[in-house]
Tab-separated table of C-alpha atoms in Angstrom:
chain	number	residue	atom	x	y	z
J	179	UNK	CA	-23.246	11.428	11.341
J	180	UNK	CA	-22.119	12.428	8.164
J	181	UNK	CA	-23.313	10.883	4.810
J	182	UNK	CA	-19.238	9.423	4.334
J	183	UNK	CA	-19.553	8.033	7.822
J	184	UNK	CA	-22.797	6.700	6.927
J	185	UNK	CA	-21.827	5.352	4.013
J	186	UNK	CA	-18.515	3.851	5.522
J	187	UNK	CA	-20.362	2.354	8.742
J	188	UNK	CA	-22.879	0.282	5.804
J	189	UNK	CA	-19.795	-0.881	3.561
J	190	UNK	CA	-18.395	-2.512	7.363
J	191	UNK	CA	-21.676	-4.197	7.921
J	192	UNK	CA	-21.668	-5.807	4.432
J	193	UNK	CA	-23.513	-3.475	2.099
J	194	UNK	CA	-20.984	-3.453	-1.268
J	195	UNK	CA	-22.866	-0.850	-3.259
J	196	UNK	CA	-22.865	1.491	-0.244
J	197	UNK	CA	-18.805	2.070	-0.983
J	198	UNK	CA	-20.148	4.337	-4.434
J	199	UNK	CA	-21.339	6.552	-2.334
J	200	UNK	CA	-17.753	7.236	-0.439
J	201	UNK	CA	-16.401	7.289	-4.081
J	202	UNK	CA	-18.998	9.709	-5.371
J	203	UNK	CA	-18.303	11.814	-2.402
J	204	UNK	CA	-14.436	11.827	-1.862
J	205	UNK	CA	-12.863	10.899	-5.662
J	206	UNK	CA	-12.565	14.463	-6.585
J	207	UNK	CA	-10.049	15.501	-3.818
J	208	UNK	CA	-8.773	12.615	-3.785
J	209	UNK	CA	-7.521	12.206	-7.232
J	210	UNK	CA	-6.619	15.887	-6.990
J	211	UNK	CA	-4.144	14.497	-4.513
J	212	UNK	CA	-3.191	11.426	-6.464
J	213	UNK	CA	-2.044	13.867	-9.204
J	214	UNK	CA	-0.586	16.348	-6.963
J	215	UNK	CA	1.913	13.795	-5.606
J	216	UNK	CA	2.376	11.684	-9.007
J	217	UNK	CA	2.447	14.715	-11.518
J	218	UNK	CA	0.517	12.784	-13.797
J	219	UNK	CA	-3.175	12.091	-14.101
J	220	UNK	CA	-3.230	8.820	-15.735
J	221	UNK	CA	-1.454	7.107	-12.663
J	222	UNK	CA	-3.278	9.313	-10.927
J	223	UNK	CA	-6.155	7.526	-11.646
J	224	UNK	CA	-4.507	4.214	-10.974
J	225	UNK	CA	-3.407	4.894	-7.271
J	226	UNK	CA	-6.605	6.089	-6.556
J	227	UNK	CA	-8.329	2.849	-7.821
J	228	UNK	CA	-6.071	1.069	-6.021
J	229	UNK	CA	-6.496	2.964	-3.009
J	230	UNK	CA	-9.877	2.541	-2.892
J	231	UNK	CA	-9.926	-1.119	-3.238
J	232	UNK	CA	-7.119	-1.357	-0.088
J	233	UNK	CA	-9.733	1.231	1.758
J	234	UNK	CA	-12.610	-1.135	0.903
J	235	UNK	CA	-10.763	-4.517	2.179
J	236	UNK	CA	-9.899	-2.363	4.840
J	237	UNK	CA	-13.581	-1.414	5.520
J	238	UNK	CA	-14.689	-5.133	5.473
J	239	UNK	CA	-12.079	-6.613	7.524
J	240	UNK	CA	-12.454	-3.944	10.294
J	241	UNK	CA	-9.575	-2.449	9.920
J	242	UNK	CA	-10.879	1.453	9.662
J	243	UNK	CA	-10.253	1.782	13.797
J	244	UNK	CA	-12.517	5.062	13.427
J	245	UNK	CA	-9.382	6.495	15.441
J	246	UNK	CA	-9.357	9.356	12.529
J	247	UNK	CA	-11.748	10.900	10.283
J	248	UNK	CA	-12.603	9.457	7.360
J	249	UNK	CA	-11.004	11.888	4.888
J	250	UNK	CA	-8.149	11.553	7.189
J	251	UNK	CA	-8.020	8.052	6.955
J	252	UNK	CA	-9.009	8.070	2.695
J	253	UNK	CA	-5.937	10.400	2.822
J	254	UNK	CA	-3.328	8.254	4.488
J	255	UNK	CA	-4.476	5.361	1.864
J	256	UNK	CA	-3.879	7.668	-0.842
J	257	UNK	CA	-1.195	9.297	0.234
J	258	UNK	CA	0.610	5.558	0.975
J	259	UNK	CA	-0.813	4.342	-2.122
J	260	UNK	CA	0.650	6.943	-4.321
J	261	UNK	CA	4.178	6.846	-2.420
J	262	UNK	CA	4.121	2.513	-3.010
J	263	UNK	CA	3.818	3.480	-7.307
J	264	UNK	CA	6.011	6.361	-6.973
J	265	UNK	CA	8.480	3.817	-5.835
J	266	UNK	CA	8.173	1.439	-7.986
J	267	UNK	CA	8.046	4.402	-10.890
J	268	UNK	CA	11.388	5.002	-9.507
J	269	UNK	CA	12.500	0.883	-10.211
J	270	UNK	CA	10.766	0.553	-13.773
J	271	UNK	CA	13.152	0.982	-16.316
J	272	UNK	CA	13.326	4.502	-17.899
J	273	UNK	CA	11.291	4.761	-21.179
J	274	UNK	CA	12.755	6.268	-24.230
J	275	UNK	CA	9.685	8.539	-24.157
J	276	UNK	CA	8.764	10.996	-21.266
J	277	UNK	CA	5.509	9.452	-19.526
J	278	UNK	CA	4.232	13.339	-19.133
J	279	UNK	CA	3.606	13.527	-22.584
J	280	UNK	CA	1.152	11.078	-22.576
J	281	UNK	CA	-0.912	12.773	-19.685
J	282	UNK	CA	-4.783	12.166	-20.472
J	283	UNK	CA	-6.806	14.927	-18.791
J	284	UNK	CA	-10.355	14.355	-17.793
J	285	UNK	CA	-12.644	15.806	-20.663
J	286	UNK	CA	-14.831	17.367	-17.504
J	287	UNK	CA	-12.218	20.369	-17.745
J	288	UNK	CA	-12.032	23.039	-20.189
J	289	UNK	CA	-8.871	23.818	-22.645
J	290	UNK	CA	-7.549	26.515	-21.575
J	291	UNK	CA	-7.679	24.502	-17.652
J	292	UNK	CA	-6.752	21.259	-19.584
J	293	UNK	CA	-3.547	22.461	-20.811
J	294	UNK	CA	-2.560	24.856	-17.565
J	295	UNK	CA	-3.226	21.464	-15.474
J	296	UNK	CA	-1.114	19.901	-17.286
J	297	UNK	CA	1.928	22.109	-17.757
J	298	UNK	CA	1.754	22.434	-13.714
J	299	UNK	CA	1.680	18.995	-13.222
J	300	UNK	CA	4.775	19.004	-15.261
J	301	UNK	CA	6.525	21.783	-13.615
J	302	UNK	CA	5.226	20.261	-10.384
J	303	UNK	CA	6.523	16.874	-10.947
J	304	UNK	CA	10.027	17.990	-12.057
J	305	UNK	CA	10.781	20.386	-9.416
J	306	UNK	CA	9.441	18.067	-6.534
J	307	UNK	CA	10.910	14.664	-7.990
J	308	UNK	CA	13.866	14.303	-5.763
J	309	UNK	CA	12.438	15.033	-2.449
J	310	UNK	CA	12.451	12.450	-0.284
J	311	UNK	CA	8.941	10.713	0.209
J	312	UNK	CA	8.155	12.204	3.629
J	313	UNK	CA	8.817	16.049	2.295
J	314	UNK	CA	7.478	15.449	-0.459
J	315	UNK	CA	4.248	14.469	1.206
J	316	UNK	CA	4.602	16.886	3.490
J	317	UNK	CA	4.826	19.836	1.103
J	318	UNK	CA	1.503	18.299	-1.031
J	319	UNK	CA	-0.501	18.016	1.398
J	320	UNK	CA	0.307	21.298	3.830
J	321	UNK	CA	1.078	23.817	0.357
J	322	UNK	CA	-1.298	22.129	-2.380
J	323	UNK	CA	-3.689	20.455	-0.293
J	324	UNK	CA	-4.168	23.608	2.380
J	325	UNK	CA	-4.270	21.426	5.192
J	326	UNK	CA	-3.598	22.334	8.732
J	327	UNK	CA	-0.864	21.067	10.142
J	328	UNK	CA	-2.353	18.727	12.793
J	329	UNK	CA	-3.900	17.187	9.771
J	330	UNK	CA	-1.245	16.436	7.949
J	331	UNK	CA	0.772	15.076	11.227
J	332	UNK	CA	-2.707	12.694	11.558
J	333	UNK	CA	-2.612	11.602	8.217
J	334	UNK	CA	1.404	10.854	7.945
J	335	UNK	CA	1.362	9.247	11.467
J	336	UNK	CA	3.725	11.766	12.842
J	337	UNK	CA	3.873	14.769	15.091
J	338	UNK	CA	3.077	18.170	14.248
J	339	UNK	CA	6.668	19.393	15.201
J	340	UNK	CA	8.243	16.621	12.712
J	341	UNK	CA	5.870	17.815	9.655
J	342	UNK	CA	7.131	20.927	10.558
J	343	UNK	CA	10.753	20.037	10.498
J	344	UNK	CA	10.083	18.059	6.745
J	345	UNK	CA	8.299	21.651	5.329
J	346	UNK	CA	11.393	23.525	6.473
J	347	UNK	CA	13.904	20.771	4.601
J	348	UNK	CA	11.767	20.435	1.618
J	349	UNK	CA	11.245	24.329	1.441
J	350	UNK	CA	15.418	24.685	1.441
J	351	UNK	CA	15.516	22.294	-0.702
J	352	UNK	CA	13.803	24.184	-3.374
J	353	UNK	CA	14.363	27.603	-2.568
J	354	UNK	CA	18.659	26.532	-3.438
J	355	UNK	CA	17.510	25.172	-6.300
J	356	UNK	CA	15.438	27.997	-7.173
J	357	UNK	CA	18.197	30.177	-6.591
J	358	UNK	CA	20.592	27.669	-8.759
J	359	UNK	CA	18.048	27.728	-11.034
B	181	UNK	CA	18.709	37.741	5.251
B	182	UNK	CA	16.656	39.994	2.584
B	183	UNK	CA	17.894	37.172	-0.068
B	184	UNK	CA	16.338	34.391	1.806
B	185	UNK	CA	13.191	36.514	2.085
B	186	UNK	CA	12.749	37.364	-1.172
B	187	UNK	CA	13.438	33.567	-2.025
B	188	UNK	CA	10.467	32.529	0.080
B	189	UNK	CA	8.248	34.856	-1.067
B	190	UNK	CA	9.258	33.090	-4.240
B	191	UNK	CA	8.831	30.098	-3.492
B	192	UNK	CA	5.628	30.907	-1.494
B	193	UNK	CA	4.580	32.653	-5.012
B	194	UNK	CA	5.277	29.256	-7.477
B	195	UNK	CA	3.733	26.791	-4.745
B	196	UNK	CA	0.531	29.359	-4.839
B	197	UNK	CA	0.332	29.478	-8.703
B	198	UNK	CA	0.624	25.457	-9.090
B	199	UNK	CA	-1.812	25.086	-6.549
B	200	UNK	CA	-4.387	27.051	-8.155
B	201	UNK	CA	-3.367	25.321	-11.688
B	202	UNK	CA	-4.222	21.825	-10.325
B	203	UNK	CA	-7.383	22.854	-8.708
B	204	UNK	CA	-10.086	22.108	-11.538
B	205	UNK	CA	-8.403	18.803	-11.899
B	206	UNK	CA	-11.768	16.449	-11.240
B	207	UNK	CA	-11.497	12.915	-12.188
B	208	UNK	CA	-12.520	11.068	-15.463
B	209	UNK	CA	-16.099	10.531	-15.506
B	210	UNK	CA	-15.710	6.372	-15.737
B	211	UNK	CA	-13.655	6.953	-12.685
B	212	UNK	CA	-16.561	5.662	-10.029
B	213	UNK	CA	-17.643	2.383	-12.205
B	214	UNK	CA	-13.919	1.413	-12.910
B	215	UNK	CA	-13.261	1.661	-9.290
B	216	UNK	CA	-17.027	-0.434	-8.191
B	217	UNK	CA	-15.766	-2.786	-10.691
B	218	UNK	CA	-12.140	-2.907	-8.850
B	219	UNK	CA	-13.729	-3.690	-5.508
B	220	UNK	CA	-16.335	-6.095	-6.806
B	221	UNK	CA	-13.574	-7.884	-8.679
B	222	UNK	CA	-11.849	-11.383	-7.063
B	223	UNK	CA	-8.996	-10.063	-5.615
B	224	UNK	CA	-5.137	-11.591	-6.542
B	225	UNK	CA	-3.111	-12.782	-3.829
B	226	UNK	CA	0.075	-10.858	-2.713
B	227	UNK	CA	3.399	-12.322	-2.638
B	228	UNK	CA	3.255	-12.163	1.290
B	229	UNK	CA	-0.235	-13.948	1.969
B	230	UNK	CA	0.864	-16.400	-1.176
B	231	UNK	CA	3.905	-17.211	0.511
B	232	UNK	CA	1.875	-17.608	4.153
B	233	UNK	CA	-0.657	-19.969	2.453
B	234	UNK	CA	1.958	-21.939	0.746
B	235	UNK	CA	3.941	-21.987	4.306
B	236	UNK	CA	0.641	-22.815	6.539
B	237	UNK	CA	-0.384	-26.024	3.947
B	238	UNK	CA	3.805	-27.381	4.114
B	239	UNK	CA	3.496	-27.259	8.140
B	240	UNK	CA	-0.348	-29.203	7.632
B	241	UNK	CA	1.658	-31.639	5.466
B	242	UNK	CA	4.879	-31.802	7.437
B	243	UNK	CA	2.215	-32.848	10.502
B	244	UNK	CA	0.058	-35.343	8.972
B	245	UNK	CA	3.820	-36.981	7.154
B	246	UNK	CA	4.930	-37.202	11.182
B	247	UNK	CA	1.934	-38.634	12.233
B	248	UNK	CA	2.080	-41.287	9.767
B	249	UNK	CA	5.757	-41.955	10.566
B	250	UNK	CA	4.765	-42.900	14.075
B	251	UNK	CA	2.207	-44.884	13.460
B	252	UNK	CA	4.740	-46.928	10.854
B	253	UNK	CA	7.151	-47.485	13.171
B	254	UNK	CA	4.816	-48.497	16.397
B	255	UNK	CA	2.729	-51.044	13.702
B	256	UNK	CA	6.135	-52.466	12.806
B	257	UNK	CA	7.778	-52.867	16.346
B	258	UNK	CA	4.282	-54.608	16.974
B	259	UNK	CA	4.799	-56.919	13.925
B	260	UNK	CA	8.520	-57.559	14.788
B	261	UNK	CA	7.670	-58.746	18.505
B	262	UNK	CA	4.904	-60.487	17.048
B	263	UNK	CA	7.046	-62.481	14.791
B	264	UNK	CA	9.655	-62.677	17.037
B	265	UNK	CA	6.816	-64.526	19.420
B	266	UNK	CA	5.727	-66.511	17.003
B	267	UNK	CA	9.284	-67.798	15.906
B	268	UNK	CA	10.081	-68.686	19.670
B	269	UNK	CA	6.563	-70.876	19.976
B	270	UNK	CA	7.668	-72.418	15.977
B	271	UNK	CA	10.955	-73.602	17.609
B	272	UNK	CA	13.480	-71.370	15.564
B	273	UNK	CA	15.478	-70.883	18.674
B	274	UNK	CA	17.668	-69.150	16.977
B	275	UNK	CA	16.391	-66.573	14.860
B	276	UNK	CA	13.481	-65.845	17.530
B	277	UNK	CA	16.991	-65.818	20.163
B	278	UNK	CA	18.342	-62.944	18.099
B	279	UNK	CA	15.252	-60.898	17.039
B	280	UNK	CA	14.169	-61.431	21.201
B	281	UNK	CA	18.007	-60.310	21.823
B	282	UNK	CA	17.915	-57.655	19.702
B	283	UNK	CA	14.517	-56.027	20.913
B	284	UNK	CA	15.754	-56.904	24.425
B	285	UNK	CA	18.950	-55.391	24.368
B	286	UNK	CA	17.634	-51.825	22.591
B	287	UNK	CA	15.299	-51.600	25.790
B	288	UNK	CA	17.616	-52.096	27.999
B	289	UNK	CA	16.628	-55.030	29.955
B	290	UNK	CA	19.564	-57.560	28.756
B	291	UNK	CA	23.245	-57.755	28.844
B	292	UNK	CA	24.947	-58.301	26.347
């Protein structure tokens, strides 16, 4: 059993201070993919608090149905998570300023990373903004991420031949506007 | 057909370079306690199990305001027959005639 597992099978029997350890162990990747599919780090950080707290309610009401791994399963949380704000991103009313400018970045990172993280989170968040939510997710997680196929299928609840059918989409989408562009 | 390839190879070249942009991206270093502090934390209600609570304690009072209506009106049919009784025995033939009537006639058993 694996030290997550572990860790995930003591949080269900009632140990709180077990759950660091899945934080410890998952947070990088998973913010990584927070900021992949926000574009920003700050609510990055948000979703993935919030995530975590759905995952741990999750955890001690027995709803983790061990069906999926759990990165799978940490995925889907984030992955829904971070489509729910991107959402209601989408209802807020526009500020004046552009939220990008405000980007934090971790201090963890060096300059010269700082500042090409966050010009690609720009550049990413632009040029994906107007996908819909399942290509969108679908292009993070299978082009970003680097996850196989039957993973991402598994962690969007779908089939393999339906993920493949959003990659194609999203990818015409943005090779016109490349083109356009 | 060489247009479209060249446009994934493109596209296949931009996705590559912003993956490998945003892959030192690690999280803030207060990320772990902020989060222990978010699970630990009393959690608000959503609008859905607020509106399910609120729904659940109307139907417990709807019951318990039913309940009390019945017993009302079976305590006060007993207090009208008793009166009406008691009238009859008294010798106020005529009121205890029309309450008895009135009883009688709603179950049934009298002609009018």
């Amino acid at each position: 059993m694996s030290d997550v597992l572990a860790a995930v099978e003591a949080v269900a029997a009632g140990d709180v201070a077990a759950f660091a350890r899945v934080v410890e162990a998952t947070s990088t990747r998973l913010y990584r993919l927070a900021a992949r599919m926000m574009g920003d780090l700050q609510e990055a950080e948000d979703v993935v608090q919030d995530a975590y707290v759905r995952a741990f309610d999750a955890l001690r009401e027995g709803r983790f149905d061990r069906r999926s791994s759990v990165d799978t399963w940490l995925y889907r949380i984030v992955t829904n998570t971070a489509l729910d704000a991107l959402r209601a991103r989408r209802r807020r009313t526009r500020k004046a300023t552009d939220p990008l400018d405000d980007v934090e970045v971790p201090e963890q990172m060096s300059s010269a990373e700082r500042l090409a993280a966050r010009d690609a989170l720009r550049e990413l968040s632009l040029w994906i903004d107007d996908l819909p939510p399942d290509q969108r997710t679908a292009l993070v997680l299978k082009e970003l991420e680097g996850l196989p196929s039957d993973e991402v299928a598994a962690i969007m609840k779908s089939s393999v031949g339906a993920v493949e059918q959003r990659l194609v989409r999203a990818r015409a989408t943005l090779r016109s506007r490349s083109t356009r562009d | 057909m060489t247009e479209r390839r060249e446009g994934e190879a493109g596209l296949d070249t931009r996705l590559s370079r912003l993956r490998a942009a945003t892959e030192p991206i690690c999280p803030p270093a207060g990320l772990p306690d902020r989060v222990m502090r978010a699970v630990r934390a009393p959690r608000r209600a959503s609008l859905a199990e607020v509106i399910l609570l609120s729904s659940r304690r109307a139907l417990a009072l709807s019951a318990v305001a039913a309940a009390a209506a019945v017993l009302l009106s079976v305590r006060m049919e007993q207090d009208l027959t008793s009166a009406a009784a008691y009238s009859a025995i008294a010798g106020d033939t005529d009121a205890s005639f029309d309450l008895l009537s009135d009883e009688l006639s709603l179950d049934g058993d009298l002609d009018p």
